[in-house]
């Protein structure tokens, strides 16, 4: 993992786990230099990727967010570069050594799909 990639992981993980609301999480990322749109996008998709990665051996879908995106005519998350990066982090043991289990699990629990995925496992 490159130093820039590691720094971004640490920045996103800290913002997601240290702030209480979506707005506060996005503001924490904006404070690091991201645009509002970029920050909101990271806050939206990172928990989805982490929850899906955490339960990938127990739940195969369909995922509620994917179904909603399809209904809305939005492209699938698997085509989204930010989602792909978050999924790589969530599945990468090296990246996971960079954040602790409480942070990882905290990000997982932020996913709007968490209860559905966990309940099916």
PDB file of C-alpha atoms in Angstrom:
ATOM      1  CA  UNK A   1       0.000   0.000   0.000  1.00  0.00           C
ATOM      2  CA  UNK A   2       1.393   3.371  -0.954  1.00  0.00           C
ATOM      3  CA  UNK A   3       1.887   6.068   1.651  1.00  0.00           C
ATOM      4  CA  UNK A   4      -0.780   8.244  -0.005  1.00  0.00           C
ATOM      5  CA  UNK A   5      -3.245   5.382  -0.026  1.00  0.00           C
ATOM      6  CA  UNK A   6      -2.512   4.587   3.618  1.00  0.00           C
ATOM      7  CA  UNK A   7      -2.955   8.238   4.571  1.00  0.00           C
ATOM      8  CA  UNK A   8      -6.308   8.347   2.784  1.00  0.00           C
ATOM      9  CA  UNK A   9      -7.454   5.166   4.558  1.00  0.00           C
ATOM     10  CA  UNK A  10      -6.464   6.601   7.934  1.00  0.00           C
ATOM     11  CA  UNK A  11      -8.154   9.926   7.135  1.00  0.00           C
ATOM     12  CA  UNK A  12     -11.412   8.305   6.037  1.00  0.00           C
ATOM     13  CA  UNK A  13     -11.439   5.824   8.925  1.00  0.00           C
ATOM     14  CA  UNK A  14     -10.836   8.593  11.458  1.00  0.00           C
ATOM     15  CA  UNK A  15     -13.547  10.817   9.988  1.00  0.00           C
ATOM     16  CA  UNK A  16     -16.084   8.008   9.959  1.00  0.00           C
ATOM     17  CA  UNK A  17     -15.394   6.743  13.461  1.00  0.00           C
ATOM     18  CA  UNK A  18     -14.820  10.019  15.284  1.00  0.00           C
ATOM     19  CA  UNK A  19     -17.885  11.946  14.139  1.00  0.00           C
ATOM     20  CA  UNK A  20     -21.490  11.200  15.042  1.00  0.00           C
ATOM     21  CA  UNK A  21     -23.436  12.333  11.996  1.00  0.00           C
ATOM     22  CA  UNK A  22     -23.074  12.159   8.236  1.00  0.00           C
ATOM     23  CA  UNK A  23     -22.626  15.917   8.134  1.00  0.00           C
ATOM     24  CA  UNK A  24     -19.883  15.829  10.770  1.00  0.00           C
ATOM     25  CA  UNK A  25     -18.128  12.960   9.003  1.00  0.00           C
ATOM     26  CA  UNK A  26     -18.204  14.811   5.685  1.00  0.00           C
ATOM     27  CA  UNK A  27     -17.028  18.028   7.370  1.00  0.00           C
ATOM     28  CA  UNK A  28     -14.063  16.160   8.870  1.00  0.00           C
ATOM     29  CA  UNK A  29     -13.054  15.041   5.372  1.00  0.00           C
ATOM     30  CA  UNK A  30     -13.613  18.500   3.896  1.00  0.00           C
ATOM     31  CA  UNK A  31     -11.261  19.828   6.571  1.00  0.00           C
ATOM     32  CA  UNK A  32      -8.539  17.580   5.090  1.00  0.00           C
ATOM     33  CA  UNK A  33      -8.895  19.178   1.665  1.00  0.00           C
ATOM     34  CA  UNK A  34     -11.606  17.125  -0.013  1.00  0.00           C
ATOM     35  CA  UNK A  35     -14.429  18.856  -1.804  1.00  0.00           C
ATOM     36  CA  UNK A  36     -17.871  18.566  -0.227  1.00  0.00           C
ATOM     37  CA  UNK A  37     -18.946  16.174  -2.990  1.00  0.00           C
ATOM     38  CA  UNK A  38     -15.890  13.956  -2.602  1.00  0.00           C
ATOM     39  CA  UNK A  39     -16.268  13.861   1.164  1.00  0.00           C
ATOM     40  CA  UNK A  40     -19.945  12.936   1.007  1.00  0.00           C
ATOM     41  CA  UNK A  41     -19.183  10.226  -1.520  1.00  0.00           C
ATOM     42  CA  UNK A  42     -16.543   8.640   0.746  1.00  0.00           C
ATOM     43  CA  UNK A  43     -18.943   8.817   3.700  1.00  0.00           C
ATOM     44  CA  UNK A  44     -21.688   7.197   1.609  1.00  0.00           C
ATOM     45  CA  UNK A  45     -19.830   4.260   0.112  1.00  0.00           C
ATOM     46  CA  UNK A  46     -17.063   3.328   2.549  1.00  0.00           C
ATOM     47  CA  UNK A  47     -19.389   1.797   5.169  1.00  0.00           C
ATOM     48  CA  UNK A  48     -21.171  -0.170   2.433  1.00  0.00           C
ATOM     49  CA  UNK A  49     -17.885  -1.625   1.205  1.00  0.00           C
ATOM     50  CA  UNK A  50     -16.645  -2.444   4.704  1.00  0.00           C
ATOM     51  CA  UNK A  51     -19.889  -4.178   5.720  1.00  0.00           C
ATOM     52  CA  UNK A  52     -20.028  -6.149   2.493  1.00  0.00           C
ATOM     53  CA  UNK A  53     -16.394  -7.183   2.879  1.00  0.00           C
ATOM     54  CA  UNK A  54     -16.867  -8.151   6.525  1.00  0.00           C
ATOM     55  CA  UNK A  55     -19.824 -10.404   5.720  1.00  0.00           C
ATOM     56  CA  UNK A  56     -18.838 -11.496   2.214  1.00  0.00           C
ATOM     57  CA  UNK A  57     -18.638 -15.163   3.180  1.00  0.00           C
ATOM     58  CA  UNK A  58     -22.016 -15.116   4.939  1.00  0.00           C
ATOM     59  CA  UNK A  59     -24.176 -12.973   2.678  1.00  0.00           C
ATOM     60  CA  UNK A  60     -24.251 -12.949  -1.083  1.00  0.00           C
ATOM     61  CA  UNK A  61     -27.023 -10.404  -1.679  1.00  0.00           C
ATOM     62  CA  UNK A  62     -29.101  -9.010  -3.067  1.00  0.00           C
ATOM     63  CA  UNK A  63     -27.993  -5.852  -1.357  1.00  0.00           C
ATOM     64  CA  UNK A  64     -30.714  -3.296  -0.591  1.00  0.00           C
ATOM     65  CA  UNK A  65     -28.640  -0.335  -1.795  1.00  0.00           C
ATOM     66  CA  UNK A  66     -27.899  -2.071  -5.100  1.00  0.00           C
ATOM     67  CA  UNK A  67     -31.580  -2.718  -5.655  1.00  0.00           C
ATOM     68  CA  UNK A  68     -32.408   0.927  -4.881  1.00  0.00           C
ATOM     69  CA  UNK A  69     -29.658   2.200  -7.191  1.00  0.00           C
ATOM     70  CA  UNK A  70     -30.997  -0.016  -9.964  1.00  0.00           C
ATOM     71  CA  UNK A  71     -34.527   1.341  -9.472  1.00  0.00           C
ATOM     72  CA  UNK A  72     -33.137   4.892  -9.610  1.00  0.00           C
ATOM     73  CA  UNK A  73     -31.179   4.120 -12.788  1.00  0.00           C
ATOM     74  CA  UNK A  74     -27.828   4.720 -11.087  1.00  0.00           C
ATOM     75  CA  UNK A  75     -24.725   2.744 -12.089  1.00  0.00           C
ATOM     76  CA  UNK A  76     -23.785  -0.224  -9.894  1.00  0.00           C
ATOM     77  CA  UNK A  77     -21.440   0.423  -6.994  1.00  0.00           C
ATOM     78  CA  UNK A  78     -18.946  -2.069  -8.409  1.00  0.00           C
ATOM     79  CA  UNK A  79     -18.327   0.488 -11.180  1.00  0.00           C
ATOM     80  CA  UNK A  80     -17.607   3.277  -8.675  1.00  0.00           C
ATOM     81  CA  UNK A  81     -13.897   4.016  -8.130  1.00  0.00           C
ATOM     82  CA  UNK A  82     -14.359   5.193  -4.518  1.00  0.00           C
ATOM     83  CA  UNK A  83     -16.363   2.089  -3.641  1.00  0.00           C
ATOM     84  CA  UNK A  84     -13.724  -0.107  -5.307  1.00  0.00           C
ATOM     85  CA  UNK A  85     -10.967   1.517  -3.247  1.00  0.00           C
ATOM     86  CA  UNK A  86     -12.920   1.144  -0.017  1.00  0.00           C
ATOM     87  CA  UNK A  87     -13.576  -2.509  -0.848  1.00  0.00           C
ATOM     88  CA  UNK A  88      -9.865  -3.093  -1.505  1.00  0.00           C
ATOM     89  CA  UNK A  89      -9.057  -1.597   1.890  1.00  0.00           C
ATOM     90  CA  UNK A  90     -11.713  -3.650   3.633  1.00  0.00           C
ATOM     91  CA  UNK A  91     -10.424  -6.878   2.073  1.00  0.00           C
ATOM     92  CA  UNK A  92      -6.699  -6.084   2.407  1.00  0.00           C
ATOM     93  CA  UNK A  93      -5.085  -7.548   5.499  1.00  0.00           C
ATOM     94  CA  UNK A  94      -2.236  -5.042   5.178  1.00  0.00           C
ATOM     95  CA  UNK A  95      -4.679  -2.158   5.251  1.00  0.00           C
ATOM     96  CA  UNK A  96      -6.475  -3.699   8.182  1.00  0.00           C
ATOM     97  CA  UNK A  97      -3.258  -3.678  10.153  1.00  0.00           C
ATOM     98  CA  UNK A  98      -3.342   0.100   9.732  1.00  0.00           C
ATOM     99  CA  UNK A  99      -6.636   0.573  11.554  1.00  0.00           C
ATOM    100  CA  UNK A 100      -7.727  -1.286  14.643  1.00  0.00           C
ATOM    101  CA  UNK A 101     -10.634  -3.721  14.926  1.00  0.00           C
ATOM    102  CA  UNK A 102     -12.815  -1.171  16.725  1.00  0.00           C
ATOM    103  CA  UNK A 103     -12.411   1.298  13.859  1.00  0.00           C
ATOM    104  CA  UNK A 104     -13.056  -1.392  11.244  1.00  0.00           C
ATOM    105  CA  UNK A 105     -16.157  -2.626  13.049  1.00  0.00           C
ATOM    106  CA  UNK A 106     -17.303   0.944  13.667  1.00  0.00           C
ATOM    107  CA  UNK A 107     -17.206   1.600   9.932  1.00  0.00           C
ATOM    108  CA  UNK A 108     -19.068  -1.665   9.250  1.00  0.00           C
ATOM    109  CA  UNK A 109     -21.838  -0.674  11.672  1.00  0.00           C
ATOM    110  CA  UNK A 110     -22.330   2.631   9.809  1.00  0.00           C
ATOM    111  CA  UNK A 111     -23.552   0.780   6.736  1.00  0.00           C
ATOM    112  CA  UNK A 112     -27.264   1.206   6.071  1.00  0.00           C
ATOM    113  CA  UNK A 113     -27.208  -2.477   5.076  1.00  0.00           C
ATOM    114  CA  UNK A 114     -25.535  -3.695   8.268  1.00  0.00           C
ATOM    115  CA  UNK A 115     -28.610  -5.133   9.971  1.00  0.00           C
ATOM    116  CA  UNK A 116     -29.829  -6.857   6.794  1.00  0.00           C
ATOM    117  CA  UNK A 117     -26.429  -8.372   6.063  1.00  0.00           C
ATOM    118  CA  UNK A 118     -25.759  -9.396   9.663  1.00  0.00           C
ATOM    119  CA  UNK A 119     -29.246 -10.839  10.115  1.00  0.00           C
ATOM    120  CA  UNK A 120     -28.877 -13.068   7.073  1.00  0.00           C
ATOM    121  CA  UNK A 121     -25.544 -14.523   8.169  1.00  0.00           C
TER     122      UNK A 121
END
